[in-house]
């Protein structure tokens, strides 16, 4: 019997799960193939150890570090889950330990909202010095 198929004593499901499958269940990746590719490329760490095999078993208490978009995610596994359910169910599988993202500096809202109005844009363009002078 392998680690991934070992059941807990209480019969509530497996004690460990493949990392690619867990990342997919927790909805960090749209497909299991994408999760497996990230692991294969060595972009995922389990408890600070870089791994490269999608079949690596993980369980509750393990800490995962991986890139997602432009951010680095750090999560602690709380549960394994038995299916890829809705987002609310997926969020119960982990605790997010990622540092809060720094928001890029946003300019104040003008009359036209976050984007300048056509009139504001013309005024801005006309007030700039000509770079060819």
Coordinates of N, CA and C in Angstrom, one line a residue:
X1 N 0.8 -1.2 0.0 CA 0.0 0.0 0.0 C 0.9 1.2 0.0
X2 N 0.7 2.2 -0.9 CA 1.5 3.4 -1.0 C 1.0 4.4 0.0
X3 N 1.8 5.5 0.1 CA 1.5 6.6 1.1 C 0.2 7.3 0.6
X4 N 0.1 7.5 -0.7 CA -1.1 8.2 -1.2 C -2.4 7.5 -1.0
X5 N -2.3 6.2 -1.0 CA -3.6 5.4 -0.8 C -3.8 5.0 0.6
X6 N -2.9 5.3 1.5 CA -3.1 4.9 2.9 C -4.3 5.7 3.5
X7 N -5.1 5.0 4.2 CA -6.3 5.7 4.8 C -6.0 6.0 6.3
X8 N -6.7 7.0 6.8 CA -6.6 7.4 8.2 C -7.4 6.3 9.0
X9 N -7.1 6.3 10.3 CA -7.8 5.3 11.1 C -9.3 5.6 11.2
X10 N -9.7 6.8 11.1 CA -11.1 7.2 11.3 C -11.9 7.0 10.0
X11 N -11.2 6.5 8.9 CA -11.9 6.2 7.6 C -12.4 7.5 6.9
X12 N -11.9 8.7 7.2 CA -12.4 9.9 6.5 C -11.6 10.2 5.2
X13 N -10.7 9.4 4.8 CA -10.0 9.6 3.6 C -8.6 9.3 3.7
X14 N -7.8 9.7 2.7 CA -6.4 9.4 2.7 C -5.6 10.3 3.7
X15 N -4.5 9.8 4.2 CA -3.7 10.5 5.1 C -2.7 11.4 4.4
X16 N -2.4 11.1 3.1 CA -1.6 12.0 2.3 C -2.2 12.0 0.9
X17 N -1.7 12.9 0.1 CA -2.2 13.1 -1.3 C -1.1 13.6 -2.2
X18 N -1.1 13.3 -3.4 CA -0.1 13.8 -4.4 C -0.2 15.3 -4.4
X19 N 1.0 16.0 -4.5 CA 1.0 17.4 -4.4 C 0.3 18.1 -5.6
X20 N 0.5 17.5 -6.8 CA -0.2 18.1 -7.9 C -1.7 18.0 -7.8
X21 N -2.2 16.9 -7.2 CA -3.6 16.7 -7.0 C -4.1 17.7 -5.9
X22 N -3.3 17.9 -4.9 CA -3.8 18.8 -3.8 C -3.8 20.2 -4.3
X23 N -2.8 20.7 -5.1 CA -2.8 22.0 -5.6 C -4.0 22.3 -6.5
X24 N -4.4 21.2 -7.3 CA -5.6 21.3 -8.1 C -6.9 21.4 -7.3
X25 N -6.9 20.5 -6.3 CA -8.1 20.5 -5.4 C -8.3 21.8 -4.7
X26 N -7.2 22.4 -4.3 CA -7.3 23.7 -3.6 C -7.4 24.9 -4.5
X27 N -7.6 24.6 -5.8 CA -7.8 25.6 -6.8 C -6.7 26.7 -7.0
X28 N -5.5 26.3 -6.8 CA -4.4 27.2 -7.1 C -4.0 27.1 -8.6
X29 N -4.4 26.0 -9.2 CA -4.1 25.8 -10.7 C -5.4 25.3 -11.3
X30 N -5.6 25.8 -12.6 CA -6.8 25.5 -13.3 C -6.9 24.0 -13.6
X31 N -5.8 23.4 -14.0 CA -5.7 22.0 -14.3 C -4.7 21.3 -13.5
X32 N -4.8 20.0 -13.4 CA -3.8 19.2 -12.7 C -2.5 19.2 -13.5
X33 N -2.6 19.2 -14.8 CA -1.4 19.2 -15.6 C -0.6 20.5 -15.3
X34 N -1.2 21.6 -15.2 CA -0.5 22.9 -14.9 C 0.2 22.7 -13.5
X35 N -0.5 22.1 -12.5 CA 0.1 22.0 -11.2 C 1.3 21.0 -11.3
X36 N 1.2 19.9 -12.1 CA 2.3 19.0 -12.2 C 3.5 19.6 -12.9
X37 N 3.2 20.5 -13.9 CA 4.3 21.2 -14.6 C 5.1 22.1 -13.7
X38 N 4.4 22.9 -12.8 CA 5.1 23.7 -11.9 C 6.0 22.9 -10.9
X39 N 5.5 21.8 -10.5 CA 6.3 20.9 -9.6 C 7.4 20.4 -10.3
X40 N 7.2 19.9 -11.6 CA 8.3 19.3 -12.4 C 9.4 20.2 -12.7
X41 N 9.0 21.5 -12.8 CA 10.0 22.6 -13.1 C 10.8 23.0 -11.9
X42 N 10.5 22.4 -10.7 CA 11.2 22.7 -9.5 C 10.8 24.1 -8.9
X43 N 9.5 24.5 -9.2 CA 9.1 25.8 -8.7 C 8.3 25.7 -7.4
X44 N 8.2 24.5 -6.8 CA 7.4 24.3 -5.6 C 8.3 23.8 -4.5
X45 N 8.1 24.3 -3.3 CA 8.8 23.8 -2.1 C 7.9 23.3 -1.1
X46 N 8.3 22.2 -0.5 CA 7.5 21.6 0.6 C 8.4 21.7 1.8
X47 N 7.9 22.4 2.8 CA 8.7 22.6 4.1 C 10.1 23.1 3.8
X48 N 10.2 24.1 2.9 CA 11.5 24.7 2.5 C 12.4 23.8 1.6
X49 N 11.9 22.6 1.2 CA 12.7 21.8 0.3 C 12.2 21.8 -1.1
X50 N 13.0 22.1 -2.1 CA 12.5 22.1 -3.4 C 12.2 20.7 -3.9
X51 N 11.1 20.5 -4.6 CA 10.7 19.2 -5.1 C 10.6 19.3 -6.6
X52 N 10.7 18.1 -7.2 CA 10.5 18.1 -8.7 C 9.7 16.9 -9.1
X53 N 9.0 16.2 -8.2 CA 8.2 15.1 -8.6 C 6.7 15.3 -8.2
X54 N 5.8 15.4 -9.2 CA 4.4 15.6 -8.9 C 3.8 14.5 -8.0
X55 N 4.4 13.4 -7.9 CA 3.9 12.3 -7.1 C 4.2 12.4 -5.6
X56 N 5.0 13.5 -5.3 CA 5.4 13.7 -3.9 C 4.1 13.8 -3.0
X57 N 4.1 13.0 -1.9 CA 2.9 13.1 -1.0 C 3.0 14.2 0.0
X58 N 1.9 14.9 0.2 CA 1.8 15.9 1.2 C 0.6 15.6 2.1
X59 N 0.7 16.2 3.3 CA -0.4 16.0 4.3 C -0.6 17.2 5.1
X60 N -1.6 17.2 6.0 CA -1.8 18.3 6.9 C -0.6 18.7 7.7
X61 N -0.4 20.0 7.7 CA 0.8 20.5 8.5 C 1.9 20.9 7.6
X62 N 2.0 20.4 6.3 CA 3.1 20.7 5.4 C 2.9 22.2 4.9
X63 N 4.0 22.9 4.7 CA 4.0 24.3 4.3 C 4.5 24.3 2.8
X64 N 3.7 24.8 1.9 CA 4.0 24.9 0.5 C 4.4 26.3 0.1
X65 N 5.4 26.4 -0.7 CA 5.8 27.8 -1.3 C 5.9 27.6 -2.8
X66 N 5.2 28.4 -3.5 CA 5.1 28.3 -5.0 C 4.7 29.7 -5.6
X67 N 5.1 29.9 -6.9 CA 4.7 31.1 -7.5 C 3.3 31.0 -8.1
X68 N 2.5 32.0 -8.0 CA 1.2 32.0 -8.7 C 1.0 33.4 -9.2
X69 N 1.0 33.5 -10.5 CA 1.0 34.8 -11.2 C 2.2 35.6 -10.9
X70 N 2.1 36.8 -10.4 CA 3.2 37.6 -10.0 C 3.6 37.6 -8.5
X71 N 2.9 36.7 -7.8 CA 3.1 36.6 -6.4 C 3.7 35.3 -6.0
X72 N 4.3 35.3 -4.8 CA 4.8 34.0 -4.2 C 3.8 33.6 -3.1
X73 N 3.2 32.4 -3.2 CA 2.2 32.0 -2.3 C 2.9 31.1 -1.2
X74 N 2.5 31.3 0.0 CA 3.0 30.4 1.1 C 1.7 29.9 1.8
X75 N 1.5 28.6 1.8 CA 0.3 28.1 2.4 C 0.6 26.9 3.3
X76 N -0.2 26.7 4.4 CA -0.1 25.6 5.2 C -1.3 24.7 5.0
X77 N -1.0 23.4 4.7 CA -2.1 22.5 4.4 C -2.8 22.1 5.7
X78 N -4.2 22.4 5.7 CA -5.0 22.0 6.9 C -5.7 20.7 6.7
X79 N -6.2 20.5 5.4 CA -6.9 19.3 5.1 C -6.6 18.9 3.7
X80 N -6.9 17.6 3.3 CA -6.6 17.1 2.0 C -7.8 17.3 1.0
X81 N -9.0 17.1 1.4 CA -10.1 17.2 0.5 C -10.2 15.9 -0.3
X82 N -11.4 15.6 -0.8 CA -11.6 14.4 -1.5 C -12.0 14.7 -3.0
X83 N -12.3 16.0 -3.3 CA -12.7 16.3 -4.6 C -12.3 17.8 -4.9
X84 N -12.4 18.2 -6.1 CA -12.2 19.6 -6.5 C -13.6 20.3 -6.4
X85 N -13.9 20.8 -5.3 CA -15.2 21.4 -5.1 C -15.2 22.9 -5.3
X86 N -16.3 23.5 -4.8 CA -16.4 25.0 -5.0 C -15.2 25.7 -4.2
X87 N -15.1 27.0 -4.6 CA -14.0 27.8 -4.0 C -14.1 27.8 -2.5
X88 N -15.3 27.9 -1.9 CA -15.4 28.0 -0.5 C -14.9 26.7 0.2
X89 N -15.1 25.6 -0.5 CA -14.6 24.3 0.0 C -13.1 24.2 -0.1
X90 N -12.6 24.8 -1.2 CA -11.1 24.7 -1.5 C -10.4 25.6 -0.4
X91 N -11.0 26.7 -0.1 CA -10.3 27.6 0.9 C -10.2 27.1 2.3
X92 N -11.0 26.1 2.6 CA -10.9 25.4 3.9 C -9.8 24.4 3.9
X93 N -9.1 24.1 2.8 CA -8.0 23.2 2.8 C -6.7 23.7 3.2
X94 N -6.6 25.1 3.3 CA -5.3 25.7 3.6 C -5.4 26.9 4.4
X95 N -4.3 27.3 5.0 CA -4.2 28.6 5.7 C -3.1 29.4 4.9
X96 N -3.5 30.6 4.5 CA -2.6 31.4 3.7 C -1.6 32.1 4.6
X97 N -0.3 31.9 4.4 CA 0.7 32.5 5.2 C 1.5 33.5 4.4
X98 N 1.0 33.8 3.2 CA 1.7 34.8 2.3 C 1.7 36.1 2.9
X99 N 2.9 36.9 2.7 CA 2.9 38.2 3.2 C 1.9 39.1 2.4
X100 N 1.3 40.1 3.1 CA 0.3 40.9 2.3 C 1.0 41.6 1.1
X101 N 0.3 41.6 0.0 CA 0.9 42.1 -1.2 C 0.9 43.6 -1.1
X102 N 2.0 44.2 -1.6 CA 2.1 45.6 -1.6 C 1.4 46.2 -2.8
X103 N 0.5 47.1 -2.5 CA -0.3 47.6 -3.6 C 0.5 48.7 -4.4
X104 N 0.5 48.6 -5.7 CA 1.2 49.7 -6.4 C 0.5 51.0 -6.2
X105 N 1.3 52.0 -6.2 CA 0.8 53.4 -6.0 C -0.2 53.7 -7.0
X106 N -1.4 54.1 -6.5 CA -2.5 54.5 -7.4 C -2.6 56.0 -7.4
X107 N -2.9 56.5 -8.6 CA -3.1 58.0 -8.6 C -4.5 58.3 -8.1
X108 N -4.7 59.5 -7.6 CA -6.1 59.8 -7.0 C -7.1 59.8 -8.1
X109 N -8.3 59.5 -7.7 CA -9.4 59.5 -8.7 C -9.8 60.9 -9.1
X110 N -9.9 61.1 -10.4 CA -10.2 62.4 -10.9 C -11.7 62.4 -11.2
X111 N -12.1 63.4 -12.1 CA -13.5 63.5 -12.5 C -14.0 62.3 -13.2
X112 N -13.1 61.7 -14.0 CA -13.5 60.5 -14.8 C -13.2 59.2 -14.2
X113 N -13.0 59.1 -12.9 CA -12.7 57.9 -12.2 C -11.2 57.5 -12.3
X114 N -10.9 56.3 -12.4 CA -9.5 55.9 -12.3 C -8.7 56.3 -13.6
X115 N -9.5 56.5 -14.7 CA -8.8 56.9 -16.0 C -9.1 58.4 -16.2
X116 N -8.2 59.1 -16.8 CA -8.5 60.5 -17.1 C -9.6 60.7 -18.2
X117 N -10.3 61.7 -18.1 CA -11.3 62.0 -19.1 C -10.6 62.5 -20.4
X118 N -11.3 62.6 -21.5 CA -10.7 63.0 -22.7 C -10.1 64.4 -22.6
X119 N -10.9 65.3 -21.9 CA -10.4 66.7 -21.7 C -9.1 66.7 -20.8
X120 N -9.1 65.9 -19.7 CA -7.9 65.8 -18.9 C -6.7 65.3 -19.7
X121 N -6.9 64.3 -20.5 CA -5.9 63.7 -21.3 C -5.3 64.7 -22.3
X122 N -6.1 65.5 -23.0 CA -5.7 66.5 -23.9 C -4.8 67.6 -23.1
X123 N -5.3 68.0 -22.0 CA -4.6 69.0 -21.2 C -3.2 68.4 -20.7
X124 N -3.2 67.2 -20.4 CA -1.9 66.5 -20.0 C -1.0 66.4 -21.1
X125 N -1.4 66.0 -22.3 CA -0.6 65.9 -23.5 C 0.0 67.3 -23.9
X126 N -0.9 68.3 -23.9 CA -0.5 69.6 -24.3 C 0.4 70.3 -23.3
X127 N 0.4 69.9 -22.1 CA 1.3 70.5 -21.1 C 2.7 69.9 -21.1
X128 N 2.9 68.8 -21.7 CA 4.2 68.2 -21.7 C 5.2 68.9 -22.7
X129 N 6.5 69.0 -22.3 CA 7.4 69.6 -23.3 C 7.7 68.7 -24.4
X130 N 7.9 69.2 -25.6 CA 8.2 68.4 -26.8 C 9.6 67.7 -26.6
X131 N 9.7 66.4 -26.6 CA 11.0 65.7 -26.4 C 12.0 66.0 -27.5
X132 N 11.6 66.4 -28.7 CA 12.5 66.7 -29.8 C 13.1 68.1 -29.8
X133 N 12.6 68.9 -28.9 CA 13.2 70.3 -28.8 C 14.5 70.3 -28.2

